[in-house]
Coordinates of C-alpha atoms in Angstrom, one line a residue:
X1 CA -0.7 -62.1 158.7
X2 CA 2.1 -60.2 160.7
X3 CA 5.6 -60.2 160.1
X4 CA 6.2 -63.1 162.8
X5 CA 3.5 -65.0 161.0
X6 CA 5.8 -64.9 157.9
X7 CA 9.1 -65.2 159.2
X8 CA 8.1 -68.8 160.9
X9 CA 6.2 -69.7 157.7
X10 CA 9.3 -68.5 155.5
X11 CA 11.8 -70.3 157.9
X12 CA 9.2 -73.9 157.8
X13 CA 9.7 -73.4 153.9
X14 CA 13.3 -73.2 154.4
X15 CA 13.2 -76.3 157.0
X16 CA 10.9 -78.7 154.4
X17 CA 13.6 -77.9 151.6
X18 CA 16.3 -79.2 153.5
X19 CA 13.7 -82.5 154.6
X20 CA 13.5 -83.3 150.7
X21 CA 17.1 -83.0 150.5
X22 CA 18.2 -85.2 153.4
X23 CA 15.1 -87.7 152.2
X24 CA 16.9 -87.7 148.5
X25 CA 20.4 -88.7 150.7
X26 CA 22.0 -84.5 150.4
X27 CA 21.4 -83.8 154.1
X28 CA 25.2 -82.4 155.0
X29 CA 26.1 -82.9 151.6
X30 CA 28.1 -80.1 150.3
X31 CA 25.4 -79.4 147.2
X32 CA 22.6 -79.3 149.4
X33 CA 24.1 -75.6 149.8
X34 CA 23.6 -75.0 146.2
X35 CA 19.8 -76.7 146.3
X36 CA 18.2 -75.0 149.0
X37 CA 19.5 -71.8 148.1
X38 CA 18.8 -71.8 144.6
X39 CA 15.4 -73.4 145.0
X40 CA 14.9 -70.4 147.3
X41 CA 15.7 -67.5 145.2
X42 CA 13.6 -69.4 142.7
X43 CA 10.7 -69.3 144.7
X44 CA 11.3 -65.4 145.8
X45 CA 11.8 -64.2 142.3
X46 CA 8.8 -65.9 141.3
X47 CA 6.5 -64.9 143.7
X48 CA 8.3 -60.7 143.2
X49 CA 7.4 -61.0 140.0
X50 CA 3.9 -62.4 140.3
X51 CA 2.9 -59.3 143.0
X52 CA 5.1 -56.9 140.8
X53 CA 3.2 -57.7 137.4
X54 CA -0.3 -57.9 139.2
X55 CA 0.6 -53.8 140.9
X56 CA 1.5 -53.2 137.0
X57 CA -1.7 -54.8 135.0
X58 CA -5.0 -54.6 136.2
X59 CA -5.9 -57.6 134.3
X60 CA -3.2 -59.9 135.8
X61 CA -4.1 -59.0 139.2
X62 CA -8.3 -59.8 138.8
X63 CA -7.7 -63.1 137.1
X64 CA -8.7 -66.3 138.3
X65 CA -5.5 -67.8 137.2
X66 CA -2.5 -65.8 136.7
X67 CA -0.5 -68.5 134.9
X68 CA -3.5 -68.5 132.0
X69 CA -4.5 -64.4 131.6
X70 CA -0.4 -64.4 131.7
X71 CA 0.2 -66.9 128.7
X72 CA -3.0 -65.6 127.1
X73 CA -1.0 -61.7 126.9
X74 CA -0.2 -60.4 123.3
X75 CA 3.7 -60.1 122.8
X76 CA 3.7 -56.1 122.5
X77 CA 1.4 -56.4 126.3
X78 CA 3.7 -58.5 127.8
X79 CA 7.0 -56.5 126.7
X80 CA 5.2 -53.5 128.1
X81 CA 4.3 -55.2 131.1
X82 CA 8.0 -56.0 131.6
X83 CA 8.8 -52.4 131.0
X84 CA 6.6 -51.4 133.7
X85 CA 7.5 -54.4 136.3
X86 CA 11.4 -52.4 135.8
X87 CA 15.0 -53.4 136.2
X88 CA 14.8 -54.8 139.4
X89 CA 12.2 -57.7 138.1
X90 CA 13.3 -60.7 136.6
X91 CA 12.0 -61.3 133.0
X92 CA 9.4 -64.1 133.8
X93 CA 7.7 -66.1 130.8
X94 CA 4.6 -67.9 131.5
X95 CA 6.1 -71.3 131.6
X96 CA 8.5 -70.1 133.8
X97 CA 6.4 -69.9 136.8
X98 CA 5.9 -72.6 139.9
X99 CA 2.3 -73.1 139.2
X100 CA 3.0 -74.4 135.3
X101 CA 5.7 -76.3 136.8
X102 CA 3.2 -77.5 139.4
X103 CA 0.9 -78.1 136.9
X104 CA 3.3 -80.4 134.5
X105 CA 4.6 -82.0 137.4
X106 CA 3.3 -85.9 135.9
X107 CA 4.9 -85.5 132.9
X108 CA 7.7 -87.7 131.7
X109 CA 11.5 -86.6 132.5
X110 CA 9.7 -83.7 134.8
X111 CA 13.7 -83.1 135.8
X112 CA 14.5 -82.4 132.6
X113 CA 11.5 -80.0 132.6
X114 CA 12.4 -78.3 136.1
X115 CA 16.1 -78.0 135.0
X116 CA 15.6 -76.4 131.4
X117 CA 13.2 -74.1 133.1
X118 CA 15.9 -72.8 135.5
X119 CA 18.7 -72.9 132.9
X120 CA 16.7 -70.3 130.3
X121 CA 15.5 -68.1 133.7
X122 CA 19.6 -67.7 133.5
X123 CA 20.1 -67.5 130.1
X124 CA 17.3 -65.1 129.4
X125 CA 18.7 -62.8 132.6
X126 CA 22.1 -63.5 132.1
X127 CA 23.3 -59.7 131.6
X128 CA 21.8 -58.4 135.0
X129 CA 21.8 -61.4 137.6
X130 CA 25.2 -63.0 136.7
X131 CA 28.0 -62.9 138.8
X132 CA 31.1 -62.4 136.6
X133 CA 34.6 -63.7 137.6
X134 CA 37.9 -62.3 136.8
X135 CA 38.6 -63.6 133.9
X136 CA 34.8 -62.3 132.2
X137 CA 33.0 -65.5 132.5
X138 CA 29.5 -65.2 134.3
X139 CA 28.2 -67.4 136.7
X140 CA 24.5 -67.9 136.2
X141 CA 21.9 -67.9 138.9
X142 CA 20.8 -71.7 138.3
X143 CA 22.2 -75.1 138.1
X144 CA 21.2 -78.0 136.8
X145 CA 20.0 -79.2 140.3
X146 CA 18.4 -82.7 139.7
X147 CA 21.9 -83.9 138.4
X148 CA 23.1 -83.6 142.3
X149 CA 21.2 -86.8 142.3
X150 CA 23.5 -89.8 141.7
X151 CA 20.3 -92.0 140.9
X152 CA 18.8 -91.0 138.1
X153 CA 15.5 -93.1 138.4
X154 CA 14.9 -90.6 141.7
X155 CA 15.5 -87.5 140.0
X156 CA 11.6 -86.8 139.0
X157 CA 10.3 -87.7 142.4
X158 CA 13.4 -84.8 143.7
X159 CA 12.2 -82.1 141.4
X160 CA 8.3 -83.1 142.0
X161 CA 9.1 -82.5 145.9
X162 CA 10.8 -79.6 145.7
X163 CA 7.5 -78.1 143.8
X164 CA 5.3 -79.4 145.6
X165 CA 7.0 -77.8 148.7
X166 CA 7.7 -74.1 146.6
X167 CA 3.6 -74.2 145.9
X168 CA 2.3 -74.7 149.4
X169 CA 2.9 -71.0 150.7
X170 CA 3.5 -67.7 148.6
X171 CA 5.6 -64.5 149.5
X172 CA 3.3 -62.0 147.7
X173 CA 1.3 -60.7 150.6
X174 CA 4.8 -60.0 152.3
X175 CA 5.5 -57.5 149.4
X176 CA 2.3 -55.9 149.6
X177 CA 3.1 -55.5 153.8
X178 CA 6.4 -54.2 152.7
X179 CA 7.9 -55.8 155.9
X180 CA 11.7 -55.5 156.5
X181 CA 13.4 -59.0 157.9
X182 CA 14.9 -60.5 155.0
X183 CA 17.7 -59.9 157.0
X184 CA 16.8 -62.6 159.6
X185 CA 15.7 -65.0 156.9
X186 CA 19.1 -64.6 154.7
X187 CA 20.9 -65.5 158.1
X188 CA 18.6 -68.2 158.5
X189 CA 18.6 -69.7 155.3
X190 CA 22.4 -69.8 155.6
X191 CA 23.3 -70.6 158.8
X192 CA 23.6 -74.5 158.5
X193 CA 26.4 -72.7 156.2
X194 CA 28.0 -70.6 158.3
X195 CA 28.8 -72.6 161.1
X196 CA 31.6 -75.0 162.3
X197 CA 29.9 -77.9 161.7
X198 CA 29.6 -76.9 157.8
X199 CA 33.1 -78.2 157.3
X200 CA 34.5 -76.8 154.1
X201 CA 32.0 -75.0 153.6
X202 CA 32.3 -72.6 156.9
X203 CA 33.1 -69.0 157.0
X204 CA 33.4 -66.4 159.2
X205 CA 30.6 -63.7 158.8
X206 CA 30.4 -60.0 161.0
X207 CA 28.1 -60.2 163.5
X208 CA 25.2 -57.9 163.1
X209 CA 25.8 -55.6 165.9
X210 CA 29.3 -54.6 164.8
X211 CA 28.1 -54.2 161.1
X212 CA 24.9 -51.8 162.7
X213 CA 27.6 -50.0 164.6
X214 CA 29.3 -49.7 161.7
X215 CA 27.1 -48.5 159.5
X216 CA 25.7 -45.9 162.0
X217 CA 29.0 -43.9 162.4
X218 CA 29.9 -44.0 159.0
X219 CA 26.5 -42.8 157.8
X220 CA 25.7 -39.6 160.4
X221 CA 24.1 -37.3 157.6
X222 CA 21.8 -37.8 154.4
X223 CA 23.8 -38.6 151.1
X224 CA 22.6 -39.1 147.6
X225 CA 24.2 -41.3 144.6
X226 CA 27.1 -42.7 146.2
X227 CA 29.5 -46.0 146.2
X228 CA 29.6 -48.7 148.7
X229 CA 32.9 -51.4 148.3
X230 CA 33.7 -54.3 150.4
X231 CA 37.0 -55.9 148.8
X232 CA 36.2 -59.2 151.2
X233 CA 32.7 -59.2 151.1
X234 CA 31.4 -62.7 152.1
X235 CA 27.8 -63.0 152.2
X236 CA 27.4 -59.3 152.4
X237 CA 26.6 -58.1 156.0
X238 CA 28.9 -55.2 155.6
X239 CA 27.0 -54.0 152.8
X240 CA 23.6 -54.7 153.6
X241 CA 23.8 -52.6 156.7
X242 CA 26.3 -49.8 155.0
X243 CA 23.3 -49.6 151.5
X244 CA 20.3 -49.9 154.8
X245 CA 21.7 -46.4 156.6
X246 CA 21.9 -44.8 153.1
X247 CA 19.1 -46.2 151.6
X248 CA 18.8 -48.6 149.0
X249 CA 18.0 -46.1 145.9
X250 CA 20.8 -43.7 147.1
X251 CA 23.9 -45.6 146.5
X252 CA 25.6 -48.9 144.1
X253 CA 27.3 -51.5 145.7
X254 CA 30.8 -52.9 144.3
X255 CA 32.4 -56.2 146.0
X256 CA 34.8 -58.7 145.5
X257 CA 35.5 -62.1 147.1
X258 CA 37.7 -64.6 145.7
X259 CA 35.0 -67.4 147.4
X260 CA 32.4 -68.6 144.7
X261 CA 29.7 -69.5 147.2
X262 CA 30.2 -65.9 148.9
X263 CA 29.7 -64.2 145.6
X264 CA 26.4 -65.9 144.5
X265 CA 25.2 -65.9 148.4
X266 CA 25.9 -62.1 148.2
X267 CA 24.0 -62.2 144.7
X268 CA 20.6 -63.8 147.3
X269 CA 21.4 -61.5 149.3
X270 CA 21.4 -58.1 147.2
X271 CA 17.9 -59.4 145.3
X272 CA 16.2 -60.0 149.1
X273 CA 17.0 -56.4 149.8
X274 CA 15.9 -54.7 146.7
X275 CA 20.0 -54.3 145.3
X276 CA 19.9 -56.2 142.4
X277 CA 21.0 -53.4 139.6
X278 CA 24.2 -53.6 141.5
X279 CA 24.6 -57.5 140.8
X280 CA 26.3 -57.2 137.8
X281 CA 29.4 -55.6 140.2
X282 CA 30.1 -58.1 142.2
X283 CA 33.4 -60.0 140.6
X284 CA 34.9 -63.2 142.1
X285 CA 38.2 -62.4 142.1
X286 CA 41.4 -62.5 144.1
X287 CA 41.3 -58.6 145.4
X288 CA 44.8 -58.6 146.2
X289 CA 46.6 -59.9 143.4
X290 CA 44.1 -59.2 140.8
X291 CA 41.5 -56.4 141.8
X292 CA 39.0 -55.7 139.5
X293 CA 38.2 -52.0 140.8
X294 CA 41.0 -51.0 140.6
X295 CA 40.5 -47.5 138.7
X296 CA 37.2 -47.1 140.9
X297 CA 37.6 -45.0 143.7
X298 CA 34.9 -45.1 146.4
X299 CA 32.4 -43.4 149.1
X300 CA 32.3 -46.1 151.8
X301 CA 34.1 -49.3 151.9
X302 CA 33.6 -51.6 154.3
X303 CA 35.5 -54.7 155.6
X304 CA 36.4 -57.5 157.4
X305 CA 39.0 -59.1 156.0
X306 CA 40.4 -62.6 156.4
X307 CA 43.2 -62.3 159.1
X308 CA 45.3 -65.4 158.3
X309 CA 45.6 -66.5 154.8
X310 CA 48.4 -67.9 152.6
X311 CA 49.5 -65.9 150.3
X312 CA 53.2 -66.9 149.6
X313 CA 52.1 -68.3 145.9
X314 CA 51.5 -65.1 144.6
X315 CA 53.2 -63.1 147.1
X316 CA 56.5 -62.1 144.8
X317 CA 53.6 -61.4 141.7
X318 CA 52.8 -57.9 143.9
X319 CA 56.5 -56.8 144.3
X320 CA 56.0 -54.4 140.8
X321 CA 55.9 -51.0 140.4
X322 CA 52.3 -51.2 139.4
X323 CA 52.1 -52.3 143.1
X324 CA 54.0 -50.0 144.8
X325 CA 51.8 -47.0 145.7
X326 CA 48.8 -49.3 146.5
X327 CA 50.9 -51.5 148.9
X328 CA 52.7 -48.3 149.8
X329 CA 53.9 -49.8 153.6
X330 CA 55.7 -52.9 152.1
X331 CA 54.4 -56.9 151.8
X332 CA 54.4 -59.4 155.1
X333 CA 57.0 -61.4 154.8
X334 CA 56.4 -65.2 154.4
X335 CA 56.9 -67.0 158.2
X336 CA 59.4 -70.3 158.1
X337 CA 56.2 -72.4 159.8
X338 CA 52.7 -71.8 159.5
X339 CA 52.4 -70.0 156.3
X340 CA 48.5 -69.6 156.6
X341 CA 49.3 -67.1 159.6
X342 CA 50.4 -64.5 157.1
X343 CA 49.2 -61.2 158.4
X344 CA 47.4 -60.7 154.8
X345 CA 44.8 -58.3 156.7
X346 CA 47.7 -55.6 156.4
X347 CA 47.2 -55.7 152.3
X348 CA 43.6 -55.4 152.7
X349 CA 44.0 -52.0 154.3
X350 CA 46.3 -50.6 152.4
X351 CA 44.2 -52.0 149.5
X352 CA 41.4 -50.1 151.4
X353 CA 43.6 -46.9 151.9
X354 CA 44.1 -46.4 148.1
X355 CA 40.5 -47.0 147.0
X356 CA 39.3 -44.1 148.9
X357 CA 38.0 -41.3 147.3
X358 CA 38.9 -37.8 148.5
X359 CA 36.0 -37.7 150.5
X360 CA 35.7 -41.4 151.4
X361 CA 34.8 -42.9 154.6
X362 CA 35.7 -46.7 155.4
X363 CA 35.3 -48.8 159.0
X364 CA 38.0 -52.1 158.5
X365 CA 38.2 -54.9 161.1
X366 CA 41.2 -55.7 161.8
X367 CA 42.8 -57.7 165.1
X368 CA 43.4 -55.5 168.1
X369 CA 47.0 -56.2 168.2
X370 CA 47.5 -54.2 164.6
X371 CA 46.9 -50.6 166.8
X372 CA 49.7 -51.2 169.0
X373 CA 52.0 -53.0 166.9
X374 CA 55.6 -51.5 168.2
X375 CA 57.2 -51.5 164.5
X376 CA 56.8 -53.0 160.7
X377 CA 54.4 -53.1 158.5
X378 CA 51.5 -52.0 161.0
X379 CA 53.1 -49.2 162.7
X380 CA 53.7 -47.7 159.0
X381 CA 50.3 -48.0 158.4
X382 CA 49.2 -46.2 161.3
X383 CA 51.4 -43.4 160.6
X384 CA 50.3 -43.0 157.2
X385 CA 46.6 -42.3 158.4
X386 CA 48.1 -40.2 160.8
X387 CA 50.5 -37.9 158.4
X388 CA 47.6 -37.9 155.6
X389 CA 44.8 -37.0 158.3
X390 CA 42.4 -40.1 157.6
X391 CA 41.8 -41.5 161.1
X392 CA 38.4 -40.1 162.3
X393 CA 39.0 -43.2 165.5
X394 CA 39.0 -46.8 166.7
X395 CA 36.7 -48.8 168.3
X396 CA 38.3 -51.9 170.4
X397 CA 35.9 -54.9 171.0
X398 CA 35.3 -57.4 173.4
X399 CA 36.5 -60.3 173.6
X400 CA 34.6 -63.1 171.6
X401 CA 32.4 -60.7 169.9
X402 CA 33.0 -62.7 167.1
X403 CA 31.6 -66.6 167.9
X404 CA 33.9 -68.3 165.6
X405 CA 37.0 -66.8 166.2
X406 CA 38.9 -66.3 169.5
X407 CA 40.6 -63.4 168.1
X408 CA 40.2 -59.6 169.5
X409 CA 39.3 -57.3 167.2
X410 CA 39.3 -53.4 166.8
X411 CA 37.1 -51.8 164.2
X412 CA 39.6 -48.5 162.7
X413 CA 37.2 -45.8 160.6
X414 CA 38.9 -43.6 158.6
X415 CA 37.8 -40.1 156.2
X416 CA 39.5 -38.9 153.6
X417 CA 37.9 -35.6 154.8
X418 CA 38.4 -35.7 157.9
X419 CA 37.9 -32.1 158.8
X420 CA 40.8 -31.4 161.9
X421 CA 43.7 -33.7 163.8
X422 CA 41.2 -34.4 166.7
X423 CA 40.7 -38.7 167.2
X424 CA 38.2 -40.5 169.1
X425 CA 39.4 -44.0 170.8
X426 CA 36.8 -45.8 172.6
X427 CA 37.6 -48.8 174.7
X428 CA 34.6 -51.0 174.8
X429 CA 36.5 -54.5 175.6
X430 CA 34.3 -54.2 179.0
X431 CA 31.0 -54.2 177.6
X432 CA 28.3 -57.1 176.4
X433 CA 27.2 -60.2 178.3
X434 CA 28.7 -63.8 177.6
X435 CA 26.4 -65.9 175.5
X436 CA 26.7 -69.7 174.5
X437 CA 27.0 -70.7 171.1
X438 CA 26.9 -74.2 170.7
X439 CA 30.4 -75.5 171.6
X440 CA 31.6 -71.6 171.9
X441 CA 30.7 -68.4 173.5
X442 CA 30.2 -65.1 172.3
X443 CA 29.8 -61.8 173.5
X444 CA 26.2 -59.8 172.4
X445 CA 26.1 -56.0 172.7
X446 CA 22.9 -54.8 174.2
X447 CA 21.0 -52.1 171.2
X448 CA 21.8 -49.4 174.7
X449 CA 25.6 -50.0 174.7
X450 CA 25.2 -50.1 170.8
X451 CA 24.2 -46.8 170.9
X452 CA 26.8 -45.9 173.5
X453 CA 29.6 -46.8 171.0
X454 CA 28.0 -44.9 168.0
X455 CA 27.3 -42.0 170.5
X456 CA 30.7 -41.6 171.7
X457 CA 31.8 -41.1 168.0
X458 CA 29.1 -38.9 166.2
X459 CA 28.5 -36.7 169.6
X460 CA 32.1 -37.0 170.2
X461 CA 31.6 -37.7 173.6
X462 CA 34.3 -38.6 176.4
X463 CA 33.9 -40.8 179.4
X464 CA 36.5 -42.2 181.8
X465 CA 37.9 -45.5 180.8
X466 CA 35.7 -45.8 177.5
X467 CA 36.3 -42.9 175.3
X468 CA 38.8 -40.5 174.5
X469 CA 39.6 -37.9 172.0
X470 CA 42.9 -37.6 171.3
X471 CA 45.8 -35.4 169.1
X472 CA 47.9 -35.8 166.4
X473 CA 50.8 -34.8 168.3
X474 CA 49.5 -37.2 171.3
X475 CA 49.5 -40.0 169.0
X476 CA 52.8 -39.4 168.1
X477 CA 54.2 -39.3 171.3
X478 CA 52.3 -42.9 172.3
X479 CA 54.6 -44.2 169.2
X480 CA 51.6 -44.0 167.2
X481 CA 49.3 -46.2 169.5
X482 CA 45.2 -46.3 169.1
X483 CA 44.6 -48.1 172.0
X484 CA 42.5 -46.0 174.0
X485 CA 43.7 -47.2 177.3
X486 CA 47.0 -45.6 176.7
X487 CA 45.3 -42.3 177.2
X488 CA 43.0 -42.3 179.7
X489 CA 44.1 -40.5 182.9
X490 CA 45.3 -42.0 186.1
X491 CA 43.3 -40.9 188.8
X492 CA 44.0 -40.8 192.3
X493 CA 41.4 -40.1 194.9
X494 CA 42.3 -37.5 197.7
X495 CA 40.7 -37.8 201.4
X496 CA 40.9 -34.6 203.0
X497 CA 41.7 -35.6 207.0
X498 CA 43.1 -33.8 210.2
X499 CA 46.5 -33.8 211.8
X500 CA 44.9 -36.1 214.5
X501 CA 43.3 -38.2 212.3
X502 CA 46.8 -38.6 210.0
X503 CA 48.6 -39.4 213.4
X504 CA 45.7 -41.8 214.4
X505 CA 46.1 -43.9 211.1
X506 CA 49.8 -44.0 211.2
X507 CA 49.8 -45.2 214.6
X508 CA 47.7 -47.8 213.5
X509 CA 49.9 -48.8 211.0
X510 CA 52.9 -49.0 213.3
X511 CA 51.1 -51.1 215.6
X512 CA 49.8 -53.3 212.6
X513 CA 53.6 -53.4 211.1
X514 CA 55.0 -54.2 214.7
X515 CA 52.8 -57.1 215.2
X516 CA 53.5 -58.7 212.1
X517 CA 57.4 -58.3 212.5
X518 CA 56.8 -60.1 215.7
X519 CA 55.3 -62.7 213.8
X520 CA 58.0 -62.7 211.4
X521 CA 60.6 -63.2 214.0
X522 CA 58.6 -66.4 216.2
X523 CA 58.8 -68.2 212.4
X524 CA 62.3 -67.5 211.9
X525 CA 62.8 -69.0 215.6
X526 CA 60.7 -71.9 215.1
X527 CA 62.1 -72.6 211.2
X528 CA 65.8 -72.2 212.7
X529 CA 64.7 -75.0 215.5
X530 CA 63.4 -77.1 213.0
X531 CA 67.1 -77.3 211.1
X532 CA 68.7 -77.7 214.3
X533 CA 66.4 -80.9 214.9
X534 CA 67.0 -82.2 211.4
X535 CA 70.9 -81.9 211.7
X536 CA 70.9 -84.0 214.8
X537 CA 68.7 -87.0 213.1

């Protein structure tokens, strides 16, 4: 089966969860997010570990029937065998699995059955695959999923579908073909999610092309045992694409999110992409008033933060001195109207600015009005990564790149070791083609004027009216502008003609002038004869 094979049978799994929720009444109900995702990772972890165990016992993977030669293992062989399946692996008992489930299914109070089984997956895993919140207490993988059923007398049939459905097709021939596009099934699995029309449940995620672009500047040479932090991570693009340029085994992954659902989508998305040992790192917390990494200091950190969030309850808790140096270019103030158009990006950077280590790199979106802001809070900012030589550049988007948000954005990347005072700008504002997205459109970058953008940085490349490098000193004398059209040069073409020819045109302008003063002069005649009528009516 090829990769396209499974992606469509993956996505049709995806598509008949959602068909047993909407035929149990959760279609566009706000647990239905909870169900299918869950029921999901279920099914992933239980078909990793079924692969994983049959690569790591000879015996398991020429039985007949895994579920029985499993059960049948003495304790000391199956503690060994979860030794050898490693970290990564869940810790499977038999009567874990979908095919005992599937087995059992006629029993009495089978919900009860399905739900106990998920609640001790969590229990018994609860140290590496729980998501922890701010004030220590861990969010477990599972919940009690049948009880989202308001009728209790359906709640059998529910769980019978949903196993029924997790039993028709199996992932472990994917593992085995080690193919790469659990990216494109995460964003599948999700979108109904991620959209608009998800209501409350909506959110704003980085489109894949600006994470890719990203990612490839900030990553332009091998590295080894490093940190990756996104203090807004969301579902995790960002990181996925930051941990994919490094590789997977060469760095740990730290986040925070003050959204639930981000934090245990994140926790999908880390175990689809072979990150789970860095689960126990993500925190739901409130970064800015309550960071949880705060002593860490990282490699890369990558962000897109929320752009317009109310912050005025907490606001005058981050006026302290133990504040000061990480807010080091002041607090937004708290606008008269519209207090959820506080400009709480600006605390996000200078969160980001202080969890750099001294040879950190980090890539922030932020809107494209921030790099020319004349004074406050933003121009500060943008003098500090100036004066302490962190701004390796900025990229400036186009418009709508973003589907969801009408909002122009510029992506700043900054290093801590940024080796002299030499900037690249790039204007890309002019590139992609417009798309339609449902009621909006977007803009998609072509993977050729990708490249162009990445390019332009790591080659250091300049082109008229795209890129430009620029000085320290030239910065200062824009007032501290990174927008790259400020610096391009204005160019004025020269034609090289004769005396004749010089006299020849300027005649011809004379003559063109003359004729249209005459013009000029038979309207004011006619306009003056017009009054003249109107005064003797």
């Amino acid at each position: 089966m090829t990769d396209t094979q499974y992606i469509i049978k993956t996505k049709q799994l995806i598509d008949s969860l959602k068909n047993v929720c909407a035929n149990y009444g959760l279609g566009n109900d706000g647990n239905e997010f909870k169900i299918i995702t869950q029921v999901f990772l279920y099914k992933f972890l239980n078909d990793k570990f079924t692969y994983t165990s049959k690569l790591n016992n000879e015996a398991l993977a020429k039985a007949d029937d895994f579920y029985e030669a499993l059960h049948a293992m003495k304790e000391d062989d199956f503690e060994f065998l979860l030794m050898a399946n490693g970290e990564n692996e869940l810790h499977f008992k038999p009567d874990y699995l979908i095919s005992y489930l599937y087995q059992n299914q006629n029993q009495d109070n089978f919900s009860k059955l399905f739900d106990n089984t998920l609640k001790a997956i969590s229990s018994e895993n609860v140290e590496r695959f729980s998501v922890k919140s701010s004030s220590g207490a861990k969010d477990l993988m599972f919940d009690e999923l049948s009880q989202f059923i308001s009728d209790s007398t359906q709640r059998d049939d529910f769980c019978r579908a949903l196993i029924n459905k997790l039993f028709e097709f199996s992932f472990e021939d994917m593992f085995g073909q080690k193919y790469d596009f659990f990216a494109t099934i995460f964003e599948y699995l999700i979108k109904d999610y991620n959209t608009d029309s998800g209501g409350k449940y909506a959110e704003y995620y980085t489109p894949h092309a600006v994470a890719r672009i990203m990612a490839a500047i900030m990553v332009n040479e091998p590295v080894n045992n490093v940190t990756c932090y996104d203090p807004s991570a969301g579902s995790g693009t960002l990181l996925m694409n930051i941990a994919h340029a490094i590789g997977e085994d060469k760095c740990s992954i730290f986040s925070e999110d003050i959204s639930q659902k981000s934090s245990n989508m994140l926790r999908l998305n880390l175990i689809l992409n072979n990150l789970s040992l860095s689960i126990p790192n993500i925190v739901k917390t409130n970064t800015i008033l309550n960071p949880q990494h705060r002593d860490e200091k990282f490699d890369y950190i990558v962000s897109n933060p929320p752009f317009k969030l109310d912050f005025s309850d907490y606001r005058k808790d981050l006026d302290s001195k133990i504040n000061n140096e990480r807010f080091f270019a002041g607090l937004p103030n708290v606008p008269k109207a519209k207090k959820e158009s506080m400009a709480i990006y600006l605390l996000f950077i200078q969160h980001i600015m202080y969890s750099l280590s001294a040879k950190g790199k980090a890539a922030i979106v932020v809107p494209t009005g921030f790099i020319t802001a004349q004074s406050g809070i933003e121009k500060k900012i943008r003098e500090a990564m100036v004066s302490r030589n962190m701004l390796r550049g900025v990229v400036s988007m186009p418009s709508n790149i973003f589907a969801s948000t009408g909002t122009n954005v510029s992506v700043l990347f900054l290093d801590s070791a940024h080796p002299d005072d030499k900037v690249i700008l790039v204007d890309a504002s002019k590139l992609g083609d417009t798309v339609k997205e449902g009621k909006n459109q977007r803009t998609v970058l072509t993977p050729t004027e990708e490249q162009k953008i990445i390019d332009a940085f790591n080659l250091l490349k300049t082109e008229d009216d795209f890129a430009v490098q620029v000085s320290h000193a030239e910065i200062k004398d824009k007032n501290y502008s990174f927008s790259a059209g400020q610096y391009f040069d204005v160019k004025i073409d020269y034609i090289d003609i004769t005396a004749d020819e010089f006299r020849e045109k300027m005649g011809n302008f004379e003559s063109s002038l003359n004729c249209l003063f005459f013009e000029a002069s038979k309207l004011d005649e006619q306009i003056l004869a017009n009054l003249k009528r109107l005064y003797h009516v």
